[in-house]
Short mmCIF file of C-alpha atoms in Angstrom, two decimals:
data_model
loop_
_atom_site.label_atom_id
_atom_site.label_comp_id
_atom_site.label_asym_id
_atom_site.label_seq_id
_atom_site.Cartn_x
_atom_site.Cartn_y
_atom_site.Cartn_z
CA UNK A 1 -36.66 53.29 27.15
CA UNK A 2 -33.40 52.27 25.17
CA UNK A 3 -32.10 48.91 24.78
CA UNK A 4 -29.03 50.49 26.85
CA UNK A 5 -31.22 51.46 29.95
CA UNK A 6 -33.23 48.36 29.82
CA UNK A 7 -30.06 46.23 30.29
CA UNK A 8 -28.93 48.45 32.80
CA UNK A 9 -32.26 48.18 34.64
CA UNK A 10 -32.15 44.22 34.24
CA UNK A 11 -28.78 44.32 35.53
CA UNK A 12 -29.86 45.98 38.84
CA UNK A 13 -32.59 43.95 39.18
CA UNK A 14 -30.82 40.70 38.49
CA UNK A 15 -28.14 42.20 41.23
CA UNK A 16 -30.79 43.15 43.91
CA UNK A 17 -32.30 39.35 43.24
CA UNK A 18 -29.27 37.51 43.84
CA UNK A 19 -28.36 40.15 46.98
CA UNK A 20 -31.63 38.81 48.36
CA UNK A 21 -30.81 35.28 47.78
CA UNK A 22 -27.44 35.96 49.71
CA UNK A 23 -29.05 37.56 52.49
CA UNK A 24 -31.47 34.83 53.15
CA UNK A 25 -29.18 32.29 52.97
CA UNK A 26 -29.11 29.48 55.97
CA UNK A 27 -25.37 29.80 55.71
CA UNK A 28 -23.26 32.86 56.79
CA UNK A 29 -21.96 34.73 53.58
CA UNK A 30 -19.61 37.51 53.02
CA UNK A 31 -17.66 39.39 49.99
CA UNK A 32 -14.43 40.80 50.42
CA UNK A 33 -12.68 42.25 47.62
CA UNK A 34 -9.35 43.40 47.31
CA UNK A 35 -5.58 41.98 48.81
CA UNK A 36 -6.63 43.80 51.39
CA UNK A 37 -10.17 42.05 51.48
CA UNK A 38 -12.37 45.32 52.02
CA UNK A 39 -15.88 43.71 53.17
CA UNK A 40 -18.30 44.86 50.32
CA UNK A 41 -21.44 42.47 51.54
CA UNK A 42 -22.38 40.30 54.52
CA UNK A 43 -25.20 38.78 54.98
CA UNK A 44 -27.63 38.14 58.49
CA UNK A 45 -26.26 34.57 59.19
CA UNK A 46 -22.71 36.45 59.23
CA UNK A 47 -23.32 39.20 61.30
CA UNK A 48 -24.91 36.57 63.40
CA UNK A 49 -21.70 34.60 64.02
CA UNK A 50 -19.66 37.78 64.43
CA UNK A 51 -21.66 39.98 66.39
CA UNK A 52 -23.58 43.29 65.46
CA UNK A 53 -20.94 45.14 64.51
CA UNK A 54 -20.16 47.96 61.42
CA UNK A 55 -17.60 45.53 58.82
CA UNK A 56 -18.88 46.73 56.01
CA UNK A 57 -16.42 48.80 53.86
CA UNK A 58 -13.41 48.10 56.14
CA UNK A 59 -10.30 45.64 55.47
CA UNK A 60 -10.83 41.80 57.47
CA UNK A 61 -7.79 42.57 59.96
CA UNK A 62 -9.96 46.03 60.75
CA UNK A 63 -12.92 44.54 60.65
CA UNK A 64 -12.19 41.67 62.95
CA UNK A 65 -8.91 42.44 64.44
CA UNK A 66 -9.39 39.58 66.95
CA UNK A 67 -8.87 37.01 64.27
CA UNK A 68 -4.98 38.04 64.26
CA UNK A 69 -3.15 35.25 65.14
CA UNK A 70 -5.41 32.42 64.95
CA UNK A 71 -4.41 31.82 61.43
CA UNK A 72 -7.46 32.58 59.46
CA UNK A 73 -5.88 35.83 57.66
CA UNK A 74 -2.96 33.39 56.23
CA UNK A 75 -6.15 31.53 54.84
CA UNK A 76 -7.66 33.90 52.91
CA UNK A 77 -4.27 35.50 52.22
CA UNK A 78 -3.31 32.19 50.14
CA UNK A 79 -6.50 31.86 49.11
CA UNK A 80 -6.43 35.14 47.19
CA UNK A 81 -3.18 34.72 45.82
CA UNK A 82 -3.23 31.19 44.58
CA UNK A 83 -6.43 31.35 42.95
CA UNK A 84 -7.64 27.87 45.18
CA UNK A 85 -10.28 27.80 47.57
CA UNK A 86 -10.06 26.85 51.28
CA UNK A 87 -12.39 24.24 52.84
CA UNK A 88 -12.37 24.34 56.70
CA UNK A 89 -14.32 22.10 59.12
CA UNK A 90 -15.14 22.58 62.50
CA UNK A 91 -12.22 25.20 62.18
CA UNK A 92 -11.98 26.78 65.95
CA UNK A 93 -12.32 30.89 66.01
CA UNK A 94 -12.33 32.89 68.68
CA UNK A 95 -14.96 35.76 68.02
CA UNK A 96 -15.60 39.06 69.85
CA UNK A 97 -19.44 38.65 69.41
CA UNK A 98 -20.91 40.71 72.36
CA UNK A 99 -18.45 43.15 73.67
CA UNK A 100 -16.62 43.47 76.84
CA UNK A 101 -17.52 40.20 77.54
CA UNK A 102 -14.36 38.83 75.52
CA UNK A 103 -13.75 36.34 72.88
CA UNK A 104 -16.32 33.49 72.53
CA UNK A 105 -14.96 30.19 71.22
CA UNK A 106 -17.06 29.37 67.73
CA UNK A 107 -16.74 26.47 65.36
CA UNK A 108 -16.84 26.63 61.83
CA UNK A 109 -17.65 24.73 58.87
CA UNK A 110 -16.44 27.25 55.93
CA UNK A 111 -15.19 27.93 52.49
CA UNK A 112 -12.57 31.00 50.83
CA UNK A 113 -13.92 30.92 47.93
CA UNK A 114 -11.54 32.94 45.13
CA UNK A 115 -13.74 35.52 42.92
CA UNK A 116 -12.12 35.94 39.42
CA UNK A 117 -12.24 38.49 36.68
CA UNK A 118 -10.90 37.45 32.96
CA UNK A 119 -8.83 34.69 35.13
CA UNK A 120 -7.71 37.56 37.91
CA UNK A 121 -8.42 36.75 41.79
CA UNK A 122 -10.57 40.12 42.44
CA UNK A 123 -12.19 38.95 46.09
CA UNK A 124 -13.23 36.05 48.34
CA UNK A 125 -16.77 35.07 48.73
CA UNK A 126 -16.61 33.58 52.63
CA UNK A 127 -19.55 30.67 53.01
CA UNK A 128 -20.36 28.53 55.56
CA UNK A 129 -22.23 27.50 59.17
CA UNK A 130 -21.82 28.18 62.63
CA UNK A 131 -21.66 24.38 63.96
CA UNK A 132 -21.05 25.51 67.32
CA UNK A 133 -23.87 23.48 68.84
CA UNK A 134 -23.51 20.78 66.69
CA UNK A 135 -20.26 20.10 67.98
CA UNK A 136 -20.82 20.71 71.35
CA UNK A 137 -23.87 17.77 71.29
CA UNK A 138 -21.56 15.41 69.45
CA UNK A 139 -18.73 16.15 71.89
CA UNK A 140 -21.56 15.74 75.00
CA UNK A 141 -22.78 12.27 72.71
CA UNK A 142 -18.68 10.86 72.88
CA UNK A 143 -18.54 12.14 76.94
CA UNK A 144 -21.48 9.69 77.46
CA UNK A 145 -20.44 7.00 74.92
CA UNK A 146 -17.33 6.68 76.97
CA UNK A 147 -18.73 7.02 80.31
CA UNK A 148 -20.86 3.73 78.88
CA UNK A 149 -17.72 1.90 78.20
CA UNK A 150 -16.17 2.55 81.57
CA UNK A 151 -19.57 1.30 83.01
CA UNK A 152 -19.85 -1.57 80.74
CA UNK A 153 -15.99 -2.47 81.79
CA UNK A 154 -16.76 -2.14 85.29
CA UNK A 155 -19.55 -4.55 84.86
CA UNK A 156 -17.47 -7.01 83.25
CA UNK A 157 -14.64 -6.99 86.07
CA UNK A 158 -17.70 -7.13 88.66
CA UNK A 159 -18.98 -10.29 87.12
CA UNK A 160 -15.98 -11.52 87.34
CA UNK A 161 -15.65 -10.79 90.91
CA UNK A 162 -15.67 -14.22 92.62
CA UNK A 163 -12.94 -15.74 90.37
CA UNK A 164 -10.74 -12.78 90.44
CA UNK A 165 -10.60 -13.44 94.20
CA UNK A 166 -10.17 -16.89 94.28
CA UNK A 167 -6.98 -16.38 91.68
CA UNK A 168 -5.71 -13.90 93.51
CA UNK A 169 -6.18 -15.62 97.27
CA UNK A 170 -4.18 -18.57 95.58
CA UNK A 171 -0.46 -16.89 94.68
CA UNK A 172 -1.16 -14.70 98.54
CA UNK A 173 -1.62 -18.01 100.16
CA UNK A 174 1.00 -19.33 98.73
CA UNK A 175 3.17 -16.43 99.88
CA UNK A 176 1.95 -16.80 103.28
CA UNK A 177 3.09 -20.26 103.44
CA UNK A 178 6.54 -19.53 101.53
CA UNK A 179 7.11 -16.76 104.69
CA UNK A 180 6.24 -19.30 107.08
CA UNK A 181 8.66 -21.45 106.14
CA UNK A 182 11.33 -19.10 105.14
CA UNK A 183 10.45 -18.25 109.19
CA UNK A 184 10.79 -21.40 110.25
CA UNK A 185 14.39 -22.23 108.05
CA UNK A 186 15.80 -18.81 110.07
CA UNK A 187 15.05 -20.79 113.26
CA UNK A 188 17.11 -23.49 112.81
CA UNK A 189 20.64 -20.87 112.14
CA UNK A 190 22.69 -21.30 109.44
CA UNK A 191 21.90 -24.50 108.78
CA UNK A 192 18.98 -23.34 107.39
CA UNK A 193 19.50 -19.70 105.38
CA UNK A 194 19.59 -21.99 101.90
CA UNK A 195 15.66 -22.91 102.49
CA UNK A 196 15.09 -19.56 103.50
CA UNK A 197 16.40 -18.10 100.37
CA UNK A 198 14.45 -20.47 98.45
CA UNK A 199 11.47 -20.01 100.49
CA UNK A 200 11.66 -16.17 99.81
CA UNK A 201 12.19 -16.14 96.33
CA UNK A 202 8.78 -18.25 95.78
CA UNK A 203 7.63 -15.81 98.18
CA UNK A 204 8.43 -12.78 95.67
CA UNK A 205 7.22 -14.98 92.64
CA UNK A 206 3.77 -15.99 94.45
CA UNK A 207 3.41 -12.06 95.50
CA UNK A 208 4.64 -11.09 91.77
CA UNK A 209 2.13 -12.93 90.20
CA UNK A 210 -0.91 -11.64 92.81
CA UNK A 211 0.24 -7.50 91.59
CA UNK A 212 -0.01 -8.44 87.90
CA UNK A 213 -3.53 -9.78 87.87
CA UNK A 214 -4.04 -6.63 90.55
CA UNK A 215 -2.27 -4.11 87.86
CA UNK A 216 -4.32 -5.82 84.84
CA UNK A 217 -7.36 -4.76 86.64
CA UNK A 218 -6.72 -1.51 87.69
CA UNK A 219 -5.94 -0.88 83.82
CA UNK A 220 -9.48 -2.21 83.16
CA UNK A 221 -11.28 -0.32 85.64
CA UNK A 222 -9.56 2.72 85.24
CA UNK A 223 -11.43 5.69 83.84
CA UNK A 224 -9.61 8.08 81.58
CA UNK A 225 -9.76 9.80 78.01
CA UNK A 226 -9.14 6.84 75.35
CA UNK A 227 -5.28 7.18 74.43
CA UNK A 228 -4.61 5.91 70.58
CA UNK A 229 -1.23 4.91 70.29
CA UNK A 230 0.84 2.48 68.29
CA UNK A 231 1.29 -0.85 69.34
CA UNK A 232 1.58 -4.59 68.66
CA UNK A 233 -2.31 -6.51 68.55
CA UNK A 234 -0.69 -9.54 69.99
CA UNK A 235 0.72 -8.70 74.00
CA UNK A 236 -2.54 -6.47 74.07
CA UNK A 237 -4.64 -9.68 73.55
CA UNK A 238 -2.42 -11.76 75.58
CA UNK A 239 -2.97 -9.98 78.62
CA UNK A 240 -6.97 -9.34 78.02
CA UNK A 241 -7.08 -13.60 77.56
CA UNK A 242 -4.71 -14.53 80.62
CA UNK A 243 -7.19 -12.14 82.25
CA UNK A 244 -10.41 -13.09 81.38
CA UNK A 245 -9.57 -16.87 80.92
CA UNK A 246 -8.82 -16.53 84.80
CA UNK A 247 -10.64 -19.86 86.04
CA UNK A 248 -11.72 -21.26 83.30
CA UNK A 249 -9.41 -24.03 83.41
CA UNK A 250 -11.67 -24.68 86.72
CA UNK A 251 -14.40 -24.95 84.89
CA UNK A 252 -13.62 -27.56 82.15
CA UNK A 253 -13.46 -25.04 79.59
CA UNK A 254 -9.98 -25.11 77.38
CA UNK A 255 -8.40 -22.16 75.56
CA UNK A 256 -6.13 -22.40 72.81
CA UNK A 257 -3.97 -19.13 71.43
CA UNK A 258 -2.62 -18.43 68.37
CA UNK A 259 -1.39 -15.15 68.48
CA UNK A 260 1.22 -13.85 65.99
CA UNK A 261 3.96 -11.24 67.23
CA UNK A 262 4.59 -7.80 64.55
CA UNK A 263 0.93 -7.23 64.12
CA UNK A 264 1.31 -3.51 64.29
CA UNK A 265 -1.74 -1.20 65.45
CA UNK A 266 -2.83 1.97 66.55
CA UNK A 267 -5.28 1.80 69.28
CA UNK A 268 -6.25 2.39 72.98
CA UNK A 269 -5.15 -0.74 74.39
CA UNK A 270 -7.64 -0.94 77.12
CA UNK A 271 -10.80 -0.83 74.98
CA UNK A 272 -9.35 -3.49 72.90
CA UNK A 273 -8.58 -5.12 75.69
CA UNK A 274 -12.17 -4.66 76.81
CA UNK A 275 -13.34 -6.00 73.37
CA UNK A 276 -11.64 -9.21 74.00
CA UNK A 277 -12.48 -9.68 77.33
CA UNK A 278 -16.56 -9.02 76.24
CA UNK A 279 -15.80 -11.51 73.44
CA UNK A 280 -14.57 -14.30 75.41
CA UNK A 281 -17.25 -14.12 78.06
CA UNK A 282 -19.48 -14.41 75.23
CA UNK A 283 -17.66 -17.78 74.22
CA UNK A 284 -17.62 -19.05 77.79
CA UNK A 285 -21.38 -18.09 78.26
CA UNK A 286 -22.40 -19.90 74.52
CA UNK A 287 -20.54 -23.13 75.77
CA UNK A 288 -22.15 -23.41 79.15
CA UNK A 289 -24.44 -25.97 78.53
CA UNK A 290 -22.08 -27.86 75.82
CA UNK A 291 -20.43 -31.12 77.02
CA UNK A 292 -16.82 -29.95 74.99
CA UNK A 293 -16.49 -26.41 75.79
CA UNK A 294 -13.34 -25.29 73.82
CA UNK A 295 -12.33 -21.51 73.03
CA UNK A 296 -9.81 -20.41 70.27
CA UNK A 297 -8.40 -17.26 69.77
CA UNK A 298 -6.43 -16.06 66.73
CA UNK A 299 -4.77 -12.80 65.77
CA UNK A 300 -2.60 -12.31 62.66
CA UNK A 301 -2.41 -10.02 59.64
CA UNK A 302 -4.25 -10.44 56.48
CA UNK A 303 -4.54 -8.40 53.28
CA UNK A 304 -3.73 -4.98 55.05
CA UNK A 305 -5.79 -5.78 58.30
CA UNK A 306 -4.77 -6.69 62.05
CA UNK A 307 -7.35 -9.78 62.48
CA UNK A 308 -8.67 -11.33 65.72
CA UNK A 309 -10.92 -14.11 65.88
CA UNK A 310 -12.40 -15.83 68.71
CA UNK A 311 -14.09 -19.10 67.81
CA UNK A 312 -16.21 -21.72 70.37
CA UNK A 313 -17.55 -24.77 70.44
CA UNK A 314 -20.96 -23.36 71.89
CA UNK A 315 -24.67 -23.34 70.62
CA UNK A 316 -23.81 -21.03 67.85
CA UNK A 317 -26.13 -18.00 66.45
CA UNK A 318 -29.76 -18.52 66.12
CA UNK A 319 -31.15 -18.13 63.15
CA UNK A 320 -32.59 -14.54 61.72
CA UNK A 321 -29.93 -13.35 64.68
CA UNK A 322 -26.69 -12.53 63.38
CA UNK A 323 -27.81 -8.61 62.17
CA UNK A 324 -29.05 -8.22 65.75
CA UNK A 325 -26.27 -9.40 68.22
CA UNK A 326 -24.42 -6.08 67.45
CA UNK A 327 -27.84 -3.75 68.72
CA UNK A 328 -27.94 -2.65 72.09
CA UNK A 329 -30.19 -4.21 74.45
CA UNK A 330 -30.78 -7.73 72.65
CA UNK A 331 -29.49 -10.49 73.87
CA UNK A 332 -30.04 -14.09 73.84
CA UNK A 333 -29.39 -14.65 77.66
CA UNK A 334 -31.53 -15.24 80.76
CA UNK A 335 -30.12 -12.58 82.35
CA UNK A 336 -27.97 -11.01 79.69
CA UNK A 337 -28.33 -6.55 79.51
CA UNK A 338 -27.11 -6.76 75.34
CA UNK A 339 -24.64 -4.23 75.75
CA UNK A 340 -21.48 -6.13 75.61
CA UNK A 341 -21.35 -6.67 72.01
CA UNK A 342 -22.75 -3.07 70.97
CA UNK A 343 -20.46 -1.32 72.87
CA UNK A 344 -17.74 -3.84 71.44
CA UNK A 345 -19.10 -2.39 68.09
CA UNK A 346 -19.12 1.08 69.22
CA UNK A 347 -15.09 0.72 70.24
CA UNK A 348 -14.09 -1.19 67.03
CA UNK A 349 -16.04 1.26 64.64
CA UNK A 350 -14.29 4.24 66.42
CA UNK A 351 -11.00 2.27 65.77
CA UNK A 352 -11.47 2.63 62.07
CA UNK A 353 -12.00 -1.26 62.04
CA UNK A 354 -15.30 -3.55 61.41
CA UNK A 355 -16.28 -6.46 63.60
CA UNK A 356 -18.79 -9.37 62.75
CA UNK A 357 -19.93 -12.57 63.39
CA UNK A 358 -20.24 -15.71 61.47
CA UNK A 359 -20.27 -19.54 61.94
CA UNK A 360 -17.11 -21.49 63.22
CA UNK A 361 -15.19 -24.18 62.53
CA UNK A 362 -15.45 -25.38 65.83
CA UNK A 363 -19.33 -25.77 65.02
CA UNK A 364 -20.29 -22.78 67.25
CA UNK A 365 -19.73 -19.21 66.19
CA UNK A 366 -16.59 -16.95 65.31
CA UNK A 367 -16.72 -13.47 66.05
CA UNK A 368 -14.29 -11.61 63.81
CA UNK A 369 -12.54 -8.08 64.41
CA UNK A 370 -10.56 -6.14 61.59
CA UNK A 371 -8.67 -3.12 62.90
CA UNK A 372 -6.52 -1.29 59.77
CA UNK A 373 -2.60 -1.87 60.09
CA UNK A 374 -0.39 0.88 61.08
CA UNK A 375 2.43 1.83 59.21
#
């Protein structure tokens, strides 16, 4: 055999080997060559994801004319003709897999990979994986995560329960009385519409203040799909401490703010809100058994970073602790559950932002939240 045949023969072989490798690849592959991208090779994993279908030998738009429209032609098309390769992930296709049932909704993870010749764009080698399932599991994973939430803010309102009713009974019963009298001024004439008025207008006030702690918890306990948008850290805190500081004052416990205005953010205000609330029923709960029970609570910016700190006066963290406050289902109370600060981990984390907890100069402990600044 000549020196020309045996290269020739290598040359098939080497071909049929890396065929092989291609066709029992984990990842769909495909090679189109051509402007027109004439499939030349596909192997199982493709066929696979598209369906059982004859491709081979025919343009993409023939091949899989139900891709027309969803954009993924203009892919490859720039692909081919700028020589750079397209990465994709979890890019949405709508497939006609198993005919006439219709187009099936796929997700990809997948590259257009240019194939050159002496510098030339000749075809596009098409890689990737079907991460259909994957996403639909991680989509199922966030459903429950934020059904958790909703519970865990339920649970939080609940336990507040008792002193949410006693601060709202107080502004109604003041109402009550303000009608009364108002009632009472009418009886005498004109002499007394003046009183009235007066008697009214606390009346409104008293009734005004009773819908905003109603409206704040409707907010809380609301369930709904998490809404990012921007806003300013320091109203959002505001209203989470006037809410869950309700009573405290009752109790001997004292809350200071220091809350700076401008601190711009983009978040879902109710799971931040939820976050501070969880935080300073932590503080509350660590001071219980402290003669000075004293709560601060700081937001400003710093280095980049909307910052929120809420420091007590309490027992502080025990020892060996601190990398296990954060994990669900510990907890250092009698009759604690240990969710409160995961899932406050769980909503900071998905806010691109890092929470933590470390000793205080109050002498208890200082939980601290970063959240990234908006622009």
């Amino acid at each position: 055999m000549t020196a020309s045949a045996l290269g020739t023969e290598r040359m098939v072989t080497e071909q049929a080997l890396i065929r092989d490798l291609f066709q029992q690849a984990p990842g769909f592959m495909a090679m189109a060559l051509g402007p027109n991208h004439v499939i030349e090779f596909a192997n199982d994993a493709y066929f696979s994801l598209i369906g059982d279908r004859d491709v081979l030998g025919k343009p993409l738009r023939e091949a899989l004319p139900e891709l027309e429209g969803q954009g993924i032609f203009e892919l490859i098309d720039q692909a081919f003709a700028s020589g750079k390769p397209f990465v994709g992930r979890e890019v949405p296709v709508m497939l006609a897999r198993e005919l006439p049932k219709g187009l099936e909704a796929r997700y990809v993870d997948m590259v257009f990979q240019p194939i050159k010749r002496d510098g030339v764009v000749v075809g596009i080698l098409t890689e990737g994986y079907d991460v259909s399932e994957q996403k639909k599991a991680k989509e199922e994973l966030l459903a429950l995560q934020s059904e958790l939430i909703h519970v865990s803010r339920v649970g939080a309102m609940s336990a507040m329960a008792a002193t949410l009713a006693h601060e709202l009974n107080q502004p109604l019963t003041a109402a009550k009385a303000y009608i009364a009298g108002a009632r009472r001024c009418l009886e005498q004439g004109s002499d007394g519409l003046a009183e009235a008025k007066k008697a009214l207008v606390e009346a409104g006030s008293a009734t005004t203040r009773a819908g905003e702690i109603i409206k704040r918890l409707r907010r809380m306990v609301s369930r709904g799909e998490p809404e990012v948008e921007f806003a300013d850290l320091g109203p959002i805190v505001r209203e989470a401490v006037s809410l869950a500081s309700l009573g405290l004052a009752d109790e001997g416990v004292r809350t200071s703010v220091d809350i700076a205005d401008d601190v711009p953010v983009h978040v879902d205000k109710v799971q931040i809100q939820q976050v501070v609330v969880n935080l300073l029923r932590n503080a509350v709960a660590a001071t219980a058994s402290c003669s000075r029970r004293e709560i601060g609570i700081t937001v400003c910016r710093l280095r980049g970073f909307a910052v929120l700190e809420v420091d007590d006066t309490g027992t502080g963290i025990e020892p060996g602790t601190v990398d296990q406050i954060f994990t669900p289902l510990f907890t250092t109370k009698d009759r604690g559950l240990g969710v409160g600060l995961a899932i406050s981990r769980t909503i900071v984390e998905a806010h691109r932002g890092k929470i933590w907890a470390s000793e205080s100069p109050l002498g208890g402990a200082r939980f601290n939240v970063r959240l990234p600044l908006a622009s």
